PDB file of C-alpha atoms in Angstrom:
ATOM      1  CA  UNK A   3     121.298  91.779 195.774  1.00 90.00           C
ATOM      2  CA  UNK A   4     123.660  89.494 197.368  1.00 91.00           C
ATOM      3  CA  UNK A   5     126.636  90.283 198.825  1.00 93.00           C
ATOM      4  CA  UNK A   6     128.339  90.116 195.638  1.00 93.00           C
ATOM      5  CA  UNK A   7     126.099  93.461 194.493  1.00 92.00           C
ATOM      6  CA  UNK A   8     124.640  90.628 191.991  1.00 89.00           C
ATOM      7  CA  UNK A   9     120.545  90.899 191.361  1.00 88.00           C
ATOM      8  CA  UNK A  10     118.910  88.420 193.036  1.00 87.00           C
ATOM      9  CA  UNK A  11     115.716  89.021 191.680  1.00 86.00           C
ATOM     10  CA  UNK A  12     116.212  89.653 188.111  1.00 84.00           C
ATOM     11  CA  UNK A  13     113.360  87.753 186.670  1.00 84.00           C
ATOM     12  CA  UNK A  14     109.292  87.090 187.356  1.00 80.00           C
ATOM     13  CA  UNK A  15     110.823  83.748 188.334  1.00 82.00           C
ATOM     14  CA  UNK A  16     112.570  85.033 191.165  1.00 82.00           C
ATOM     15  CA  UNK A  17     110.789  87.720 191.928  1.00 82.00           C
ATOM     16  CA  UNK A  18     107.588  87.541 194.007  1.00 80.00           C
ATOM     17  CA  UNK A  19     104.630  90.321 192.340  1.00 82.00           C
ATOM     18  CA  UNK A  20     102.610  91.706 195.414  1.00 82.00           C
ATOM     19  CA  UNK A  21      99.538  89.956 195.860  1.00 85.00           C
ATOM     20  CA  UNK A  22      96.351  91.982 196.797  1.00 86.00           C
ATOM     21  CA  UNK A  23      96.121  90.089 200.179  1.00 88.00           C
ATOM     22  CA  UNK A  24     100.027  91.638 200.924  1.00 85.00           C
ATOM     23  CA  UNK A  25      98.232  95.521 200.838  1.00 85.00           C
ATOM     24  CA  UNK A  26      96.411  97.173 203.434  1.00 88.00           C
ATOM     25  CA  UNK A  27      92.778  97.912 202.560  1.00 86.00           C
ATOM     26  CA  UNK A  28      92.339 101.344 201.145  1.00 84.00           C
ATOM     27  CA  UNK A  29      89.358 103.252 199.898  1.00 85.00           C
ATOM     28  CA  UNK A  30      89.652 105.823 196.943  1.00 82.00           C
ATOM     29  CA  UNK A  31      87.431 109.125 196.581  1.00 83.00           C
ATOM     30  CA  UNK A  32      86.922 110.951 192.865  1.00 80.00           C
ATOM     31  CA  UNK A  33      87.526 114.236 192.548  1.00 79.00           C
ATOM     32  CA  UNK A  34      85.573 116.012 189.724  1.00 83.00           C
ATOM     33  CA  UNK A  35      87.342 119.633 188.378  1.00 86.00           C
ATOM     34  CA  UNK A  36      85.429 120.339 185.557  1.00 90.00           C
ATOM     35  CA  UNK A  37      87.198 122.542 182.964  1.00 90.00           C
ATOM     36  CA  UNK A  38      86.534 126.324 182.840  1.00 93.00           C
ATOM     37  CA  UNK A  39      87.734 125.945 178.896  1.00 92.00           C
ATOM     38  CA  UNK A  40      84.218 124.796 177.293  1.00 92.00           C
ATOM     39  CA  UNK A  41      80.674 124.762 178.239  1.00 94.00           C
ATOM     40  CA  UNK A  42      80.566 121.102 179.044  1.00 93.00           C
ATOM     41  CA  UNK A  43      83.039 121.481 181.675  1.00 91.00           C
ATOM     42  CA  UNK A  44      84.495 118.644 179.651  1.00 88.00           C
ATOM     43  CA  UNK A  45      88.506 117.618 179.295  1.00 82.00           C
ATOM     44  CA  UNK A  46      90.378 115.108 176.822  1.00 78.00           C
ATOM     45  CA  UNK A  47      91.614 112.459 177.843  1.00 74.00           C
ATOM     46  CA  UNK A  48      94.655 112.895 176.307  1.00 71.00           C
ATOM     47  CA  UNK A  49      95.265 115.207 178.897  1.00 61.00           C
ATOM     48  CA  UNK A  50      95.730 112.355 182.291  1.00 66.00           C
ATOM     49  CA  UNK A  51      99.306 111.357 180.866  1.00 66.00           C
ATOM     50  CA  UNK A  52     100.884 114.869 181.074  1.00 69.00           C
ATOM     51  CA  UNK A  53      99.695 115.101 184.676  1.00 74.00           C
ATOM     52  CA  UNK A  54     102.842 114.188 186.484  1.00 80.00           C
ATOM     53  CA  UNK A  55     105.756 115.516 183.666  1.00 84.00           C
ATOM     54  CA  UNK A  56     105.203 118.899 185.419  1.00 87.00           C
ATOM     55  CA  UNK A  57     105.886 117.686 189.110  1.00 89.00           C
ATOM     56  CA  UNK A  58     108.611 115.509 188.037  1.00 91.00           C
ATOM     57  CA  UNK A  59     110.673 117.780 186.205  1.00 93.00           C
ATOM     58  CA  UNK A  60     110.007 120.333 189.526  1.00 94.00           C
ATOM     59  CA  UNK A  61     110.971 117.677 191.458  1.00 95.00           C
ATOM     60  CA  UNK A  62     114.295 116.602 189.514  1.00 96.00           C
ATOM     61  CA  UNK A  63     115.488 120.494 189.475  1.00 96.00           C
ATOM     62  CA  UNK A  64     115.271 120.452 193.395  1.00 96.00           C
ATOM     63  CA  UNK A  65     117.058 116.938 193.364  1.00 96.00           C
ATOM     64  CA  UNK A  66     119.950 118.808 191.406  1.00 96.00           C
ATOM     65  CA  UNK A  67     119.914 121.656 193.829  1.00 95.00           C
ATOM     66  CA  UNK A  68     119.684 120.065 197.119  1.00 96.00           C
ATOM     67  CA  UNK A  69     123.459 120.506 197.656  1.00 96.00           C
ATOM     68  CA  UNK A  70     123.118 123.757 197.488  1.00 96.00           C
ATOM     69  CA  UNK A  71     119.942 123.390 200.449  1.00 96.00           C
ATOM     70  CA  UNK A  72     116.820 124.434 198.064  1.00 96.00           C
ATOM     71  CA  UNK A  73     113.764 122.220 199.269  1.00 95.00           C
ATOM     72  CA  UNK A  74     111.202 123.555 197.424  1.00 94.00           C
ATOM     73  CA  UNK A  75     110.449 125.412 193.855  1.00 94.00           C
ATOM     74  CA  UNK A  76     106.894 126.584 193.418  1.00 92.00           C
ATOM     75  CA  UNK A  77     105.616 125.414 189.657  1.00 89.00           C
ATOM     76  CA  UNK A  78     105.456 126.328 186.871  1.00 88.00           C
ATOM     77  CA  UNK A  79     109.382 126.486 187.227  1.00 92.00           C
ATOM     78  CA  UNK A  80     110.624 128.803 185.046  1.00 93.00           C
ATOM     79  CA  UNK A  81     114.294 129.701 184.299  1.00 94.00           C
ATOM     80  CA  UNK A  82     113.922 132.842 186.897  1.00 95.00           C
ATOM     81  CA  UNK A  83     112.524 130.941 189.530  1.00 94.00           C
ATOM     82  CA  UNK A  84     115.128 128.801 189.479  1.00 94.00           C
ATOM     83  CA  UNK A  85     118.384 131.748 188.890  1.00 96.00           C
ATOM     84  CA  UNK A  86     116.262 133.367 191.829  1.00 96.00           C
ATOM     85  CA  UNK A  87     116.437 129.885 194.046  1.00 96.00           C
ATOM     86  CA  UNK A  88     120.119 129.692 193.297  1.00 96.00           C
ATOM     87  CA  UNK A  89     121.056 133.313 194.069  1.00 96.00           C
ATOM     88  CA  UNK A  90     119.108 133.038 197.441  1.00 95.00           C
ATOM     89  CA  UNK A  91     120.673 129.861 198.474  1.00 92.00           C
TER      90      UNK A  91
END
């Protein structure tokens, strides 16, 4: 932004992607968890793109309630963890 608040980089034009020379070198491990669920151990892969809803919405709710100095909620939030959070707070 300049000093105007206007974007400066609003477009691939402007706007310089990262190039894999600009990242550090990195080295990734798998980690296998089969399922319990099925003989096979097997999962769908349907599955990968619910992964992070569940840490996101956790991590919205203690966004909303960091005024009130809650850090953490333990998942799966439900609605008493969180009337339990904001009584103890």
């Amino acid at each position: 932004y300049d000093e105007d608040g206007n974007l400066l980089t609003g477009s691939f034009m402007d706007y310089a992607l990262p190039r894999t020379q600009m990242l550090p070198h990195f080295e990734t491990n798998r980690t296998e968890t089969p399922s319990p669920n099925n003989p096979l151990g097997v999962k769908g892969i349907g599955e990968a793109a619910t992964i992070g809803s569940t840490p996101a919405v956790v991590n919205a709710a203690v966004d909303a309630m960091s005024h009130l100095g809650i850090t953490h909620l333990d998942m799966p939030l439900t609605p008493e963890r969180l009337w339990r959070a904001i009584q103890d707070a």
